[in-house]
Coordinates of C-alpha atoms in Angstrom, one line a residue:
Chain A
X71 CA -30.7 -18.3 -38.7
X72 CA -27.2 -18.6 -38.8
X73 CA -25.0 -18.1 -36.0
X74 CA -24.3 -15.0 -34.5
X75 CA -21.2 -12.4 -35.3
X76 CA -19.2 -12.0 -31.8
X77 CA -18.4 -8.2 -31.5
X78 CA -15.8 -7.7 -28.8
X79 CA -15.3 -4.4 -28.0
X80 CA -13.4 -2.1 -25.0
X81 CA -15.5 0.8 -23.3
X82 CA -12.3 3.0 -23.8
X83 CA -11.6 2.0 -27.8
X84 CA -13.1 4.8 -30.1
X85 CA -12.5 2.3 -33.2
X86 CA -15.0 0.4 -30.9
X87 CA -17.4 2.9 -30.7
X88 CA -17.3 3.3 -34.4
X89 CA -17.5 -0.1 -35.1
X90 CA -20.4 -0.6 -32.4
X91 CA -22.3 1.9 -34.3
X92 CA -22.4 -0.5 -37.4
X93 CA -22.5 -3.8 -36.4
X94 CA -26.0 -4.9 -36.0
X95 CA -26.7 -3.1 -39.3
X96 CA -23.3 -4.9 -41.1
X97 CA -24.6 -8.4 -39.6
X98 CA -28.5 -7.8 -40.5
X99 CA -27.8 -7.2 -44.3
X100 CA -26.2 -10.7 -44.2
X101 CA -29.2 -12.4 -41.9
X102 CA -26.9 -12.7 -38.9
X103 CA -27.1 -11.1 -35.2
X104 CA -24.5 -10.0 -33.0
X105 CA -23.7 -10.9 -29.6
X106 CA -21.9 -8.8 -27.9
X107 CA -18.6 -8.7 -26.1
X108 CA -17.1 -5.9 -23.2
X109 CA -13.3 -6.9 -23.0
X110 CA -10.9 -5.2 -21.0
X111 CA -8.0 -5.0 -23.6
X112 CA -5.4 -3.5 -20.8
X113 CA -5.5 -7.0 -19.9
X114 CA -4.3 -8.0 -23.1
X115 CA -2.1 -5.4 -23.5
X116 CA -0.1 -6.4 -20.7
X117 CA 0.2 -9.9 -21.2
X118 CA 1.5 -8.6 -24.7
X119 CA 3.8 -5.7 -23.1
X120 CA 2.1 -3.1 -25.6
X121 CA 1.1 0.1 -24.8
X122 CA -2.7 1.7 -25.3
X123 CA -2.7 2.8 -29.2
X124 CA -3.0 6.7 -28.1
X125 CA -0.2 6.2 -25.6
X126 CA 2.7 5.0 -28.7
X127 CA 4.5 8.0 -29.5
X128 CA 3.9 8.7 -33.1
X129 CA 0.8 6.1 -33.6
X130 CA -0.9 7.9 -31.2
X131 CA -0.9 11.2 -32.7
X132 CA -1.6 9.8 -36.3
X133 CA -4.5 7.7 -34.7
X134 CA -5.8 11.2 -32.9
X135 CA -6.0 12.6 -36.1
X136 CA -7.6 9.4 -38.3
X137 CA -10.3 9.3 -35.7
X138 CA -11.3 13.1 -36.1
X139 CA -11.1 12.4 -39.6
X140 CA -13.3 9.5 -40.0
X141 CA -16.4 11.4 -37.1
X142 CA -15.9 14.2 -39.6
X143 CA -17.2 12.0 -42.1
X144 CA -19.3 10.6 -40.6
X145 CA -20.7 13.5 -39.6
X146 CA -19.8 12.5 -35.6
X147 CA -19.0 15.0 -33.2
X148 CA -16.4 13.0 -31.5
X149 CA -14.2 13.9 -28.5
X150 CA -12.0 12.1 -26.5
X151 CA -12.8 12.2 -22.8
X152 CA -10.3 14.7 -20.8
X153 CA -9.0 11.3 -18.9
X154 CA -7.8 9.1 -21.4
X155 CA -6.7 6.0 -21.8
X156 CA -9.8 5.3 -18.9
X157 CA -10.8 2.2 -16.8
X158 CA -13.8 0.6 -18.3
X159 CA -14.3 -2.0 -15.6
X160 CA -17.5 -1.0 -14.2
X161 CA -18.9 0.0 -17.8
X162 CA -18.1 -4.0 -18.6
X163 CA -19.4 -5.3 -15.4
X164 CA -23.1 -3.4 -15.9
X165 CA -23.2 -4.5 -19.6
X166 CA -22.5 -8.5 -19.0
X167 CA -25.0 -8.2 -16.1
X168 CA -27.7 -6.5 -18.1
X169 CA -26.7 -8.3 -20.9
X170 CA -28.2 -11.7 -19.4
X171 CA -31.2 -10.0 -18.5
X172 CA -31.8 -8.2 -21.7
X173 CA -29.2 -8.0 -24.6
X174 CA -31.0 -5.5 -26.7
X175 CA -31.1 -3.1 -24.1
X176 CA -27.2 -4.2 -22.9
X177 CA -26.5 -2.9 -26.4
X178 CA -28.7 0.6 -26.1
X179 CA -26.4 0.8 -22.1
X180 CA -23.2 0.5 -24.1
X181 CA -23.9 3.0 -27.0
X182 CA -25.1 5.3 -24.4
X183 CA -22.2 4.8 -22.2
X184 CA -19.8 5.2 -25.3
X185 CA -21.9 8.5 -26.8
X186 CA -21.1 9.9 -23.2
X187 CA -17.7 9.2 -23.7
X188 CA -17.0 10.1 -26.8
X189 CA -19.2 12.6 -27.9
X190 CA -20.0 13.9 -24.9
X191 CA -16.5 13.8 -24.0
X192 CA -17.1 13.0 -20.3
X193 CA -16.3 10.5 -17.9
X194 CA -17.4 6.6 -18.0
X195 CA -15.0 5.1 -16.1
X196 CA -16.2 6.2 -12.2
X197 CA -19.1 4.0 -11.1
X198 CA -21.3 7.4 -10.5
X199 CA -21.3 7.7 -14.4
X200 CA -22.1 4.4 -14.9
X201 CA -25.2 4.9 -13.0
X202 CA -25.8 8.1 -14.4
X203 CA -26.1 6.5 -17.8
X204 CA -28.1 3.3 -16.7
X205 CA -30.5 5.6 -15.1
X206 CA -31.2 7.7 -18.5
X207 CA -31.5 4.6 -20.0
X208 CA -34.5 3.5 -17.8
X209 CA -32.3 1.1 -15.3
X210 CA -32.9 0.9 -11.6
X211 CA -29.7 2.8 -10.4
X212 CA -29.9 0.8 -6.7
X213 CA -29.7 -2.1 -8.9
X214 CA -27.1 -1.5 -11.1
X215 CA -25.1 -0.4 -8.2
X216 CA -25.3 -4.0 -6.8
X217 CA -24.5 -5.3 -9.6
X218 CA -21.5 -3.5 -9.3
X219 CA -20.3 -4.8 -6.4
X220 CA -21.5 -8.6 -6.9
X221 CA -19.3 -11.5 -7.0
X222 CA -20.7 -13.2 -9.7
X223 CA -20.8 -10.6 -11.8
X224 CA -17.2 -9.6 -11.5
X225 CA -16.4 -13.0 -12.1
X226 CA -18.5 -13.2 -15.1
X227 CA -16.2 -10.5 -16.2
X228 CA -13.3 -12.1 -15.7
X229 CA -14.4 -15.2 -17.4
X230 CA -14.9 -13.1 -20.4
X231 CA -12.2 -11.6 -20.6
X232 CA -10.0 -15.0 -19.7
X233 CA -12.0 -16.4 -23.2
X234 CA -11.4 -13.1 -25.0
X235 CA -7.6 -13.5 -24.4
X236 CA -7.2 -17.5 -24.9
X237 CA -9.6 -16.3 -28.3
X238 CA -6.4 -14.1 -29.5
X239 CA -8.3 -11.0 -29.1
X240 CA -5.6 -8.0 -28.7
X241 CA -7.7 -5.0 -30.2
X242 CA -10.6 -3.3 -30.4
X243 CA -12.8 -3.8 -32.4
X244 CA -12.8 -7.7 -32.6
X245 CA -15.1 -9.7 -34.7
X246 CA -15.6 -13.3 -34.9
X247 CA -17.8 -14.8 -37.9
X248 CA -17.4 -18.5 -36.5
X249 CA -13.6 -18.9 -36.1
X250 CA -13.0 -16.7 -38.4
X251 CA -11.2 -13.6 -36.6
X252 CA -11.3 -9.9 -37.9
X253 CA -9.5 -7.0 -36.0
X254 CA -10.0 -3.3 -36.5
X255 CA -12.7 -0.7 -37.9
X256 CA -11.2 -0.8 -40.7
X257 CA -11.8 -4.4 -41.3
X258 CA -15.5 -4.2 -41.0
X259 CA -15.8 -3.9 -44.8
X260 CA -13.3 -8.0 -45.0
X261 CA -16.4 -8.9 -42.5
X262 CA -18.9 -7.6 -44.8
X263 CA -17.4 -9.1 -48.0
X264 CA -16.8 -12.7 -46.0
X265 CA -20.5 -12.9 -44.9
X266 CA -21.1 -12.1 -48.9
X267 CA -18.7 -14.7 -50.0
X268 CA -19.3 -17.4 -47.5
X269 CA -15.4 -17.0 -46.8
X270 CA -12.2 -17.7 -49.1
Chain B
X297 CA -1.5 17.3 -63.2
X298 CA -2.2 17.2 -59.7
X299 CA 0.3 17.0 -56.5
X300 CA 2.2 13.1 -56.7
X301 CA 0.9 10.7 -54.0
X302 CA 4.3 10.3 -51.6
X303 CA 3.8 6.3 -50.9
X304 CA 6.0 4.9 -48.2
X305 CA 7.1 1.6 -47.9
X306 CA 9.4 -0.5 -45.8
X307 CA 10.4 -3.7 -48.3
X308 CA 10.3 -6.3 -45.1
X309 CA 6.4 -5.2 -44.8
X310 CA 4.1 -7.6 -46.4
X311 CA 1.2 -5.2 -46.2
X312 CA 3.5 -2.3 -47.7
X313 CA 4.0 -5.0 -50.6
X314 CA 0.3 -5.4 -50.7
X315 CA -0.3 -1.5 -51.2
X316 CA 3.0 -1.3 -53.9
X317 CA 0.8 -3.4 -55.8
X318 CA -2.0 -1.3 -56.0
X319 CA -0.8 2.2 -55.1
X320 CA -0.2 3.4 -58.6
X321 CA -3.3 2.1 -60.2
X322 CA -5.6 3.9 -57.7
X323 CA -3.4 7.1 -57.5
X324 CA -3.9 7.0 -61.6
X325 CA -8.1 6.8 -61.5
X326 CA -7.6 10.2 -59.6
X327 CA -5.1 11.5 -62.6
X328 CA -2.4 11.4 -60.0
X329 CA 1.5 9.9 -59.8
X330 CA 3.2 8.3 -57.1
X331 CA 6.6 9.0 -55.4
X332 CA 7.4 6.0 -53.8
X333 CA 9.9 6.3 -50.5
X334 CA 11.6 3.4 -49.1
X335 CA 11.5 3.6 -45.3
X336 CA 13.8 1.6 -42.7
X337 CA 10.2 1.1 -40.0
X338 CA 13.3 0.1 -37.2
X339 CA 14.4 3.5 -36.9
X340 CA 10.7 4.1 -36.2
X341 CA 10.1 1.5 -33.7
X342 CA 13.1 2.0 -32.0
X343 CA 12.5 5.3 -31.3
X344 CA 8.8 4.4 -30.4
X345 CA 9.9 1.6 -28.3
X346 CA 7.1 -0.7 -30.2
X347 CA 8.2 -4.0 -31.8
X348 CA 7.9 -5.4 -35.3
X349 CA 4.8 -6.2 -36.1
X350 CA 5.1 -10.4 -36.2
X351 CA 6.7 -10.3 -32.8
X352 CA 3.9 -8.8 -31.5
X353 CA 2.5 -12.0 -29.1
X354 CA -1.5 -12.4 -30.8
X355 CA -1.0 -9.5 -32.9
X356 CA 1.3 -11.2 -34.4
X357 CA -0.3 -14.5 -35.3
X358 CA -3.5 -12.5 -36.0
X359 CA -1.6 -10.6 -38.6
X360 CA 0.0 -14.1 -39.9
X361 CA -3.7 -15.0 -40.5
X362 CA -5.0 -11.9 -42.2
X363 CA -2.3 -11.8 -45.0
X364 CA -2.4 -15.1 -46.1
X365 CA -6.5 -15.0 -45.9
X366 CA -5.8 -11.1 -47.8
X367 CA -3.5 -13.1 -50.6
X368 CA -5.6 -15.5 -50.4
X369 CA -8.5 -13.7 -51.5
X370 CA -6.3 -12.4 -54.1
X371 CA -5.0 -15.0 -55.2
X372 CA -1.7 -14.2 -54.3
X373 CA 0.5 -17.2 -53.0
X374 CA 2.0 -15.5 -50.1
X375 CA 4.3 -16.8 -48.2
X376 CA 7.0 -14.9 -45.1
X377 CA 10.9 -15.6 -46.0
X378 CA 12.2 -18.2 -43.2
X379 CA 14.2 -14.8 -42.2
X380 CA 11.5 -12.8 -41.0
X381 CA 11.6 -9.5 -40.2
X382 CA 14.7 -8.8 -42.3
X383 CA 16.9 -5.9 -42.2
X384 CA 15.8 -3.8 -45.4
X385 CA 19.1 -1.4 -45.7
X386 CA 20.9 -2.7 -48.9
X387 CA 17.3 -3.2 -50.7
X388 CA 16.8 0.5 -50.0
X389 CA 19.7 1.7 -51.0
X390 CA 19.3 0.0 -54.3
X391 CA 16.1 1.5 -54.7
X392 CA 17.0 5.4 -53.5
X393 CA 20.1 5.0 -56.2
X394 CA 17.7 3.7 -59.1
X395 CA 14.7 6.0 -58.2
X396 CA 17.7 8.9 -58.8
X397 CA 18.2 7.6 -62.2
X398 CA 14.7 6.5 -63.6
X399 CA 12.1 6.3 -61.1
X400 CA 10.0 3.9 -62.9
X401 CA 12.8 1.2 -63.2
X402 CA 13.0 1.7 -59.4
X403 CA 9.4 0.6 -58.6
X404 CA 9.9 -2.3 -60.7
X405 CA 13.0 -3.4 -58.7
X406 CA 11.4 -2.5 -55.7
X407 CA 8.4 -5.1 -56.8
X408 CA 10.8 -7.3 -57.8
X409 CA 12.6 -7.5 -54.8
X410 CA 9.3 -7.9 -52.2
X411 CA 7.7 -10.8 -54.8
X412 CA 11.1 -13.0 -54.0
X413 CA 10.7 -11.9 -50.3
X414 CA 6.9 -13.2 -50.3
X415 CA 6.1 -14.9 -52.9
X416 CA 9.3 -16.7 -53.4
X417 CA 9.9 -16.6 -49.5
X418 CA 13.7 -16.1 -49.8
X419 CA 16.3 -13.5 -49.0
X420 CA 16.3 -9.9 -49.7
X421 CA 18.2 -9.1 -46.5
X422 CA 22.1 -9.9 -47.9
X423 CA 23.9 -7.4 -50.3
X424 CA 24.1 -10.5 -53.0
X425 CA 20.5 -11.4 -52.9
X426 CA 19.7 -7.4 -54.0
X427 CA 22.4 -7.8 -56.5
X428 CA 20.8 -10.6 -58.4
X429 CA 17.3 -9.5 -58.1
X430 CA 19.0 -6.0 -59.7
X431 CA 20.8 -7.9 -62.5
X432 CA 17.4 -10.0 -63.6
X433 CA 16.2 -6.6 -63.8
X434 CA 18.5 -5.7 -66.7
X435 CA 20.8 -3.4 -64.0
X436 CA 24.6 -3.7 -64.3
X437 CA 25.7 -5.9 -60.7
X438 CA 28.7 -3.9 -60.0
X439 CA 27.3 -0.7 -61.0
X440 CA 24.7 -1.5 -58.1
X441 CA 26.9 -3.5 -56.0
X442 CA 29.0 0.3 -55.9
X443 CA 25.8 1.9 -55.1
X444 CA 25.4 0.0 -52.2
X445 CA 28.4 1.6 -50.4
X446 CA 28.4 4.9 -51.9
X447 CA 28.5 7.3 -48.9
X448 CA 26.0 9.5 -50.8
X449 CA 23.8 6.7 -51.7
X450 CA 23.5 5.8 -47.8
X451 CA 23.6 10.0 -46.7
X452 CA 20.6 9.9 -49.3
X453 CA 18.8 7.1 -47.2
X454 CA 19.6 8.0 -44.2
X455 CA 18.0 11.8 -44.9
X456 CA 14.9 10.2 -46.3
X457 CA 14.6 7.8 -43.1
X458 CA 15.1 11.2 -41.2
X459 CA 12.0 12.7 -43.2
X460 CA 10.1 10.4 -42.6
X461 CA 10.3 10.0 -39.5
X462 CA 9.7 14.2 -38.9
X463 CA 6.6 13.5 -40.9
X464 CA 5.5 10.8 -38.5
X465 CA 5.5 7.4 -40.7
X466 CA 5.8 4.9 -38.1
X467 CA 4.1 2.0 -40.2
X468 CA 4.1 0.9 -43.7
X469 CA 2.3 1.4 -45.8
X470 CA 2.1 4.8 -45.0
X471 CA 0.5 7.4 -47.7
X472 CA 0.7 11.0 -48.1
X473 CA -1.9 13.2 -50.2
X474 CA -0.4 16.2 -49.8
X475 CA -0.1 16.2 -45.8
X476 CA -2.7 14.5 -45.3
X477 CA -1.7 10.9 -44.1
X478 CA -3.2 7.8 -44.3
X479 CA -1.4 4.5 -42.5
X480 CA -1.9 1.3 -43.5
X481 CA -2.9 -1.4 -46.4
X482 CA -6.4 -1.2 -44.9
X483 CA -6.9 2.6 -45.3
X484 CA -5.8 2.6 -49.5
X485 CA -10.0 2.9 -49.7
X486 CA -10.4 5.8 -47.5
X487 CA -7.2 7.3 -49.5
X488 CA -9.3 6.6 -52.6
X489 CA -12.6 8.5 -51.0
X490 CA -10.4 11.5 -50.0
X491 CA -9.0 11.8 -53.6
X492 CA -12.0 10.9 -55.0
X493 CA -13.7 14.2 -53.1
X494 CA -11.4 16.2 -52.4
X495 CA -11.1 15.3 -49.0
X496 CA -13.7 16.2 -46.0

């Protein structure tokens, strides 16, 4: 099998949502998997001195009002969680650490974690929620709470993040087919046709 | 015939001169026109304290990458003038004084003026570099060369600029069905579902 897409995505970016709703299914049709990838973009966005994309006066409204449009296609009842911009550190740090245990179910934690935030429209950001969700999804909530807190994990984290960032990747969603960088939901369709074509 | 498209455009944005060359054609498989609306995107970003698109540190080299692989994939042989961005105020004056006179001509100076900024990679910043891309046009040079410091010429611009920015353009290209908007060369296919059904 060819090598894997690599889907970077932030616990906090509804285009990643969208696009983590897709992916699997965009890289199956073309015989590829997906590993996935929690980054942290306020990270990024600091090294950059931008501001989170709902947070840019004008931008933010429009964007608002793009996502609402595109769930309404989708038929998705999206929301955006009262607190947001939120910190998706402890959303991140549970996903790598399941993630090297089991990435299929890493991927069911995060779309879980994500459905709660955005169309449940409640909090992910406090570790309590994180637990919440880990537990519906079958997860040993002790565990996970450890996990939490451990050294290596956090630093696992940060590793990923350090990669994401030396890797160029600003936004959410991010793909990578090879070296080959794609940002944005909207771009999923450019993946799609490059996995087609081979590339141009 | 159906409500015009209004298609705005700044002419230093390479993905606003992606969409001019495409906006008519998919307005005209929904039986619709297009008002095309030079916009100065500064105005915008200064007021949204966000920064040009290029200067953008990884945003910026990302986008880089994406239009030459997009005009690749087109064949289009792309390139950024050494000037880059450029200030787009005598270009848009040129085009708001032509557009008042035959608004057809005015699209094909405006085309004319973006495929010497990127394709030819050269000036369209100076007063004299407009001039001579309006004279291979068939326009008179002095005729235009007046325009470009007619007080109601630069009123005209500056109340359009003003517009758009009440309407919330921020980016280019930025597309209205009605008031319905749609931002960027990436979202011309959802603008093409929503005329195609009506909208959702």
């Amino acid at each position: 099998m060819a090598e894997p897409l690599i889907f970077y995505f932030d616990f906090s970016s509804p285009y990643g949502f969208l696009a983590a709703r897709e992916i699997d299914a965009l890289a199956a049709r073309h015989g590829r998997e997906v590993v996935w990838k929690a980054m942290l973009l306020g990270v990024a966005f600091k090294a950059n001195g931008v501001q989170p994309l709902l947070n840019v006066p004008m931008k933010g409204d429009y964007s608002k009002r793009d996502l609402l449009r595109e769930a309404r296609r989708q038929d998705l009842d999206f929301r955006l969680p009262p607190d947001f911009p939120f910190a998706s550190i402890s959303a991140a740090r549970a996903f790598y650490w399941l993630w090297d245990r089991d990435p299929e179910a890493a991927k069911r934690l995060a779309l879980a974690l994500m459905e709660r935030a955005f169309v449940g429209g409640q909090d992910i950001a406090k570790a309590p929620s994180v637990l919440e969700v880990a537990e519906t999804q079958g997860l040993d909530k002790a565990e996970v709470e450890a996990a939490l807190q451990d050294p290596a994990v956090k630093e696992r984290l940060r590793q990923e993040v350090d990669t994401a960032i030396q890797r160029g990747v600003f936004g959410s969603p991010f793909v990578f087919v090879g070296e080959e960088p794609f940002w944005g939901y909207d771009h999923l369709p450019v993946v799609d046709d490059w996995l087609k074509t081979g590339g141009w």
